[in-house]
Amino acid sequence: LALELIANIKGTEPVRLLDTLHWDALRLFAQASPSADHAEAWFHYANIFLRNDAGGLEASRAALDRALEIAEAAGATAMTARIMPIRAIPAFDLGLVEEGFAILQRARDMAEASGDGVALMRVALSESDALLGAGQFQDAAEVALRGLRAARQAGLQAWLQAIVLTAHACEGLLA
């Protein structure tokens, strides 16, 4: 969360410093065996700095692919399931709708198999958002409600993502 808050301070020295520190961390991780932590570092780099800043969709997509590659090599199923829904976002943004939904299906299968509450919530968040964008309101509401159940079971109902899922459910039901 601290990384996300600092990264949202655009055009300031803390962002450049954090970017430099993140790259240093990625270089250090590269010297070790693949791990869930290494994959998570790439995930945060892709999601915070590239997708939300000057790097753009293609750079974010490449970094997320690297995160997935590392997570899979480490056998970190829960981390893979957490990364994949975010990996679907650039696919949708680039108009690759079928690819985006295929990624989400694979992510949902992995999240359900791992039982990881964060992954289940991220999948539901990305999938309900995509379904709302596609005008599939009832399906979006059902997916969002499923994500809220997973959040509650994992004790994550107070997370920002759970609040967004609530908004997605409402939007789908009221459309």
PDB file of C-alpha atoms in Angstrom:
ATOM      1  CA  LEU A   1       0.000   0.000   0.000  1.00  0.00           C
ATOM      2  CA  ALA A   2       2.837   2.393   0.812  1.00  0.00           C
ATOM      3  CA  LEU A   3       4.292   1.772  -2.649  1.00  0.00           C
ATOM      4  CA  GLU A   4       0.960   2.611  -4.248  1.00  0.00           C
ATOM      5  CA  LEU A   5       0.519   5.787  -2.192  1.00  0.00           C
ATOM      6  CA  ILE A   6       4.022   7.034  -2.967  1.00  0.00           C
ATOM      7  CA  ALA A   7       3.706   6.099  -6.640  1.00  0.00           C
ATOM      8  CA  ASN A   8       0.588   8.248  -6.927  1.00  0.00           C
ATOM      9  CA  ILE A   9       2.621  11.362  -6.071  1.00  0.00           C
ATOM     10  CA  LYS A  10       3.404  12.170  -9.680  1.00  0.00           C
ATOM     11  CA  GLY A  11       6.429  14.157 -10.813  1.00  0.00           C
ATOM     12  CA  THR A  12       8.191  14.301  -7.474  1.00  0.00           C
ATOM     13  CA  GLU A  13      11.531  13.129  -6.185  1.00  0.00           C
ATOM     14  CA  PRO A  14      10.012  10.336  -4.016  1.00  0.00           C
ATOM     15  CA  VAL A  15       8.638   8.642  -7.140  1.00  0.00           C
ATOM     16  CA  ARG A  16      12.041   8.682  -8.876  1.00  0.00           C
ATOM     17  CA  LEU A  17      13.706   7.408  -5.706  1.00  0.00           C
ATOM     18  CA  LEU A  18      11.144   4.637  -5.296  1.00  0.00           C
ATOM     19  CA  ASP A  19      11.548   3.657  -8.954  1.00  0.00           C
ATOM     20  CA  THR A  20      15.317   3.425  -8.474  1.00  0.00           C
ATOM     21  CA  LEU A  21      14.909   1.376  -5.296  1.00  0.00           C
ATOM     22  CA  HIS A  22      12.457  -0.927  -7.015  1.00  0.00           C
ATOM     23  CA  TRP A  23      14.890  -1.549  -9.880  1.00  0.00           C
ATOM     24  CA  ASP A  24      17.644  -2.254  -7.347  1.00  0.00           C
ATOM     25  CA  ALA A  25      15.359  -4.801  -5.669  1.00  0.00           C
ATOM     26  CA  LEU A  26      14.565  -6.445  -9.021  1.00  0.00           C
ATOM     27  CA  ARG A  27      18.295  -6.719  -9.798  1.00  0.00           C
ATOM     28  CA  LEU A  28      18.932  -8.334  -6.400  1.00  0.00           C
ATOM     29  CA  PHE A  29      16.056 -10.792  -6.868  1.00  0.00           C
ATOM     30  CA  ALA A  30      17.468 -11.746 -10.277  1.00  0.00           C
ATOM     31  CA  GLN A  31      20.550 -13.125  -8.530  1.00  0.00           C
ATOM     32  CA  ALA A  32      18.474 -15.643  -6.551  1.00  0.00           C
ATOM     33  CA  SER A  33      16.164 -18.508  -7.428  1.00  0.00           C
ATOM     34  CA  PRO A  34      12.623 -17.643  -8.554  1.00  0.00           C
ATOM     35  CA  SER A  35      10.309 -16.898  -5.636  1.00  0.00           C
ATOM     36  CA  ALA A  36       6.857 -15.550  -4.877  1.00  0.00           C
ATOM     37  CA  ASP A  37       8.500 -12.380  -3.505  1.00  0.00           C
ATOM     38  CA  HIS A  38      10.436 -11.872  -6.752  1.00  0.00           C
ATOM     39  CA  ALA A  39       7.226 -12.301  -8.765  1.00  0.00           C
ATOM     40  CA  GLU A  40       5.421  -9.872  -6.470  1.00  0.00           C
ATOM     41  CA  ALA A  41       8.169  -7.273  -6.957  1.00  0.00           C
ATOM     42  CA  TRP A  42       7.703  -7.472 -10.739  1.00  0.00           C
ATOM     43  CA  PHE A  43       3.931  -7.346 -10.268  1.00  0.00           C
ATOM     44  CA  HIS A  44       4.130  -4.126  -8.260  1.00  0.00           C
ATOM     45  CA  TYR A  45       6.552  -2.594 -10.707  1.00  0.00           C
ATOM     46  CA  ALA A  46       4.234  -3.363 -13.615  1.00  0.00           C
ATOM     47  CA  ASN A  47       1.071  -2.298 -11.861  1.00  0.00           C
ATOM     48  CA  ILE A  48       2.297   0.833 -10.107  1.00  0.00           C
ATOM     49  CA  PHE A  49       4.975   2.359 -12.284  1.00  0.00           C
ATOM     50  CA  LEU A  50       4.308   1.127 -15.782  1.00  0.00           C
ATOM     51  CA  ARG A  51       0.523   0.835 -16.083  1.00  0.00           C
ATOM     52  CA  ASN A  52      -0.169   3.958 -14.035  1.00  0.00           C
ATOM     53  CA  ASP A  53       2.706   6.101 -15.323  1.00  0.00           C
ATOM     54  CA  ALA A  54       4.773   6.689 -18.435  1.00  0.00           C
ATOM     55  CA  GLY A  55       5.625   3.043 -19.179  1.00  0.00           C
ATOM     56  CA  GLY A  56       2.366   2.308 -20.948  1.00  0.00           C
ATOM     57  CA  LEU A  57       0.341  -0.804 -21.592  1.00  0.00           C
ATOM     58  CA  GLU A  58       2.910  -2.804 -23.564  1.00  0.00           C
ATOM     59  CA  ALA A  59       5.627  -2.258 -20.945  1.00  0.00           C
ATOM     60  CA  SER A  60       3.171  -3.184 -18.195  1.00  0.00           C
ATOM     61  CA  ARG A  61       2.109  -6.265 -20.100  1.00  0.00           C
ATOM     62  CA  ALA A  62       5.734  -7.392 -20.540  1.00  0.00           C
ATOM     63  CA  ALA A  63       6.495  -6.840 -16.847  1.00  0.00           C
ATOM     64  CA  LEU A  64       3.369  -8.742 -15.800  1.00  0.00           C
ATOM     65  CA  ASP A  65       4.383 -11.594 -18.115  1.00  0.00           C
ATOM     66  CA  ARG A  66       7.776 -11.610 -16.358  1.00  0.00           C
ATOM     67  CA  ALA A  67       6.031 -11.703 -12.967  1.00  0.00           C
ATOM     68  CA  LEU A  68       3.917 -14.666 -14.099  1.00  0.00           C
ATOM     69  CA  GLU A  69       6.951 -16.460 -15.492  1.00  0.00           C
ATOM     70  CA  ILE A  70       8.765 -16.108 -12.156  1.00  0.00           C
ATOM     71  CA  ALA A  71       5.720 -17.112 -10.078  1.00  0.00           C
ATOM     72  CA  GLU A  72       5.158 -20.208 -12.204  1.00  0.00           C
ATOM     73  CA  ALA A  73       8.862 -21.157 -12.028  1.00  0.00           C
ATOM     74  CA  ALA A  74       8.699 -20.811  -8.234  1.00  0.00           C
ATOM     75  CA  GLY A  75       5.534 -22.916  -8.044  1.00  0.00           C
ATOM     76  CA  ALA A  76       3.789 -19.979  -6.357  1.00  0.00           C
ATOM     77  CA  THR A  77       0.213 -20.814  -7.372  1.00  0.00           C
ATOM     78  CA  ALA A  78      -1.435 -18.206  -5.149  1.00  0.00           C
ATOM     79  CA  MET A  79       0.881 -15.464  -6.443  1.00  0.00           C
ATOM     80  CA  THR A  80       0.231 -16.553 -10.033  1.00  0.00           C
ATOM     81  CA  ALA A  81      -3.510 -16.345  -9.356  1.00  0.00           C
ATOM     82  CA  ARG A  82      -3.039 -12.851  -7.858  1.00  0.00           C
ATOM     83  CA  ILE A  83      -1.071 -11.561 -10.856  1.00  0.00           C
ATOM     84  CA  MET A  84      -3.239 -12.958 -13.652  1.00  0.00           C
ATOM     85  CA  PRO A  85      -6.339 -10.771 -13.160  1.00  0.00           C
ATOM     86  CA  ILE A  86      -4.149  -7.683 -13.373  1.00  0.00           C
ATOM     87  CA  ARG A  87      -2.474  -9.176 -16.463  1.00  0.00           C
ATOM     88  CA  ALA A  88      -5.910  -9.276 -18.105  1.00  0.00           C
ATOM     89  CA  ILE A  89      -6.323  -5.484 -17.806  1.00  0.00           C
ATOM     90  CA  PRO A  90      -3.823  -4.569 -20.555  1.00  0.00           C
ATOM     91  CA  ALA A  91      -5.431  -7.203 -22.806  1.00  0.00           C
ATOM     92  CA  PHE A  92      -8.823  -5.520 -22.418  1.00  0.00           C
ATOM     93  CA  ASP A  93      -7.300  -2.038 -22.774  1.00  0.00           C
ATOM     94  CA  LEU A  94      -5.651  -3.125 -26.035  1.00  0.00           C
ATOM     95  CA  GLY A  95      -8.980  -4.476 -27.354  1.00  0.00           C
ATOM     96  CA  LEU A  96      -7.981  -8.138 -26.904  1.00  0.00           C
ATOM     97  CA  VAL A  97     -11.281  -9.061 -25.250  1.00  0.00           C
ATOM     98  CA  GLU A  98     -11.173 -12.828 -25.854  1.00  0.00           C
ATOM     99  CA  GLU A  99      -7.612 -12.983 -24.525  1.00  0.00           C
ATOM    100  CA  GLY A 100      -8.641 -10.967 -21.468  1.00  0.00           C
ATOM    101  CA  PHE A 101     -11.533 -13.287 -20.617  1.00  0.00           C
ATOM    102  CA  ALA A 102      -9.349 -16.371 -21.225  1.00  0.00           C
ATOM    103  CA  ILE A 103      -6.776 -15.002 -18.771  1.00  0.00           C
ATOM    104  CA  LEU A 104      -9.525 -14.328 -16.231  1.00  0.00           C
ATOM    105  CA  GLN A 105     -10.918 -17.862 -16.597  1.00  0.00           C
ATOM    106  CA  ARG A 106      -7.467 -19.343 -15.969  1.00  0.00           C
ATOM    107  CA  ALA A 107      -6.971 -16.950 -13.042  1.00  0.00           C
ATOM    108  CA  ARG A 108     -10.330 -17.929 -11.521  1.00  0.00           C
ATOM    109  CA  ASP A 109      -9.497 -21.632 -11.821  1.00  0.00           C
ATOM    110  CA  MET A 110      -6.127 -21.097 -10.121  1.00  0.00           C
ATOM    111  CA  ALA A 111      -7.566 -18.831  -7.410  1.00  0.00           C
ATOM    112  CA  GLU A 112     -10.281 -21.354  -6.594  1.00  0.00           C
ATOM    113  CA  ALA A 113      -7.735 -24.193  -6.503  1.00  0.00           C
ATOM    114  CA  SER A 114      -5.427 -22.234  -4.205  1.00  0.00           C
ATOM    115  CA  GLY A 115      -8.242 -20.880  -2.011  1.00  0.00           C
ATOM    116  CA  ASP A 116      -6.364 -17.574  -1.791  1.00  0.00           C
ATOM    117  CA  GLY A 117      -8.821 -14.839  -0.758  1.00  0.00           C
ATOM    118  CA  VAL A 118      -6.794 -12.005  -2.268  1.00  0.00           C
ATOM    119  CA  ALA A 119      -6.601 -13.817  -5.603  1.00  0.00           C
ATOM    120  CA  LEU A 120     -10.321 -14.620  -5.563  1.00  0.00           C
ATOM    121  CA  MET A 121     -11.114 -10.972  -4.870  1.00  0.00           C
ATOM    122  CA  ARG A 122      -8.760  -9.674  -7.601  1.00  0.00           C
ATOM    123  CA  VAL A 123     -10.247 -12.073 -10.139  1.00  0.00           C
ATOM    124  CA  ALA A 124     -13.784 -10.977  -9.257  1.00  0.00           C
ATOM    125  CA  LEU A 125     -12.785  -7.318  -9.405  1.00  0.00           C
ATOM    126  CA  SER A 126     -11.194  -7.581 -12.856  1.00  0.00           C
ATOM    127  CA  GLU A 127     -13.880  -9.884 -14.234  1.00  0.00           C
ATOM    128  CA  SER A 128     -16.818  -7.818 -12.980  1.00  0.00           C
ATOM    129  CA  ASP A 129     -15.201  -4.665 -14.371  1.00  0.00           C
ATOM    130  CA  ALA A 130     -14.717  -6.311 -17.766  1.00  0.00           C
ATOM    131  CA  LEU A 131     -18.295  -7.615 -17.783  1.00  0.00           C
ATOM    132  CA  LEU A 132     -19.656  -4.168 -16.930  1.00  0.00           C
ATOM    133  CA  GLY A 133     -17.636  -2.731 -19.802  1.00  0.00           C
ATOM    134  CA  ALA A 134     -19.096  -5.367 -22.115  1.00  0.00           C
ATOM    135  CA  GLY A 135     -22.647  -4.521 -21.028  1.00  0.00           C
ATOM    136  CA  GLN A 136     -23.167  -7.902 -19.327  1.00  0.00           C
ATOM    137  CA  PHE A 137     -24.653  -6.365 -16.202  1.00  0.00           C
ATOM    138  CA  GLN A 138     -26.295  -9.409 -14.576  1.00  0.00           C
ATOM    139  CA  ASP A 139     -23.139 -11.488 -15.002  1.00  0.00           C
ATOM    140  CA  ALA A 140     -21.062  -8.611 -13.592  1.00  0.00           C
ATOM    141  CA  ALA A 141     -23.282  -8.405 -10.514  1.00  0.00           C
ATOM    142  CA  GLU A 142     -23.056 -12.168  -9.927  1.00  0.00           C
ATOM    143  CA  VAL A 143     -19.263 -12.139 -10.239  1.00  0.00           C
ATOM    144  CA  ALA A 144     -18.963  -9.125  -7.929  1.00  0.00           C
ATOM    145  CA  LEU A 145     -21.181 -10.775  -5.316  1.00  0.00           C
ATOM    146  CA  ARG A 146     -19.094 -13.953  -5.541  1.00  0.00           C
ATOM    147  CA  GLY A 147     -15.995 -11.822  -4.956  1.00  0.00           C
ATOM    148  CA  LEU A 148     -17.609 -10.152  -1.946  1.00  0.00           C
ATOM    149  CA  ARG A 149     -18.394 -13.570  -0.445  1.00  0.00           C
ATOM    150  CA  ALA A 150     -14.746 -14.569  -0.928  1.00  0.00           C
ATOM    151  CA  ALA A 151     -13.599 -11.285   0.628  1.00  0.00           C
ATOM    152  CA  ARG A 152     -15.828 -11.802   3.659  1.00  0.00           C
ATOM    153  CA  GLN A 153     -14.648 -15.408   4.111  1.00  0.00           C
ATOM    154  CA  ALA A 154     -11.014 -14.230   3.967  1.00  0.00           C
ATOM    155  CA  GLY A 155     -11.616 -11.304   6.342  1.00  0.00           C
ATOM    156  CA  LEU A 156     -10.938  -8.799   3.569  1.00  0.00           C
ATOM    157  CA  GLN A 157     -14.334  -7.073   3.519  1.00  0.00           C
ATOM    158  CA  ALA A 158     -12.811  -3.743   4.642  1.00  0.00           C
ATOM    159  CA  TRP A 159     -10.281  -3.641   1.777  1.00  0.00           C
ATOM    160  CA  LEU A 160     -10.691  -1.002  -0.914  1.00  0.00           C
ATOM    161  CA  GLN A 161     -11.127  -3.762  -3.514  1.00  0.00           C
ATOM    162  CA  ALA A 162     -14.169  -5.055  -1.594  1.00  0.00           C
ATOM    163  CA  ILE A 163     -15.705  -1.586  -1.688  1.00  0.00           C
ATOM    164  CA  VAL A 164     -15.150  -1.442  -5.451  1.00  0.00           C
ATOM    165  CA  LEU A 165     -16.724  -4.906  -5.782  1.00  0.00           C
ATOM    166  CA  THR A 166     -19.758  -3.553  -3.921  1.00  0.00           C
ATOM    167  CA  ALA A 167     -19.994  -0.723  -6.450  1.00  0.00           C
ATOM    168  CA  HIS A 168     -19.678  -3.214  -9.326  1.00  0.00           C
ATOM    169  CA  ALA A 169     -22.486  -5.341  -7.859  1.00  0.00           C
ATOM    170  CA  CYS A 170     -24.716  -2.289  -7.456  1.00  0.00           C
ATOM    171  CA  GLU A 171     -23.978  -1.055 -10.965  1.00  0.00           C
ATOM    172  CA  GLY A 172     -24.755  -4.459 -12.431  1.00  0.00           C
ATOM    173  CA  LEU A 173     -27.994  -4.804 -10.492  1.00  0.00           C
ATOM    174  CA  LEU A 174     -29.202  -1.277 -11.240  1.00  0.00           C
ATOM    175  CA  ALA A 175     -28.325  -1.188 -14.948  1.00  0.00           C
TER     176      ALA A 175
END
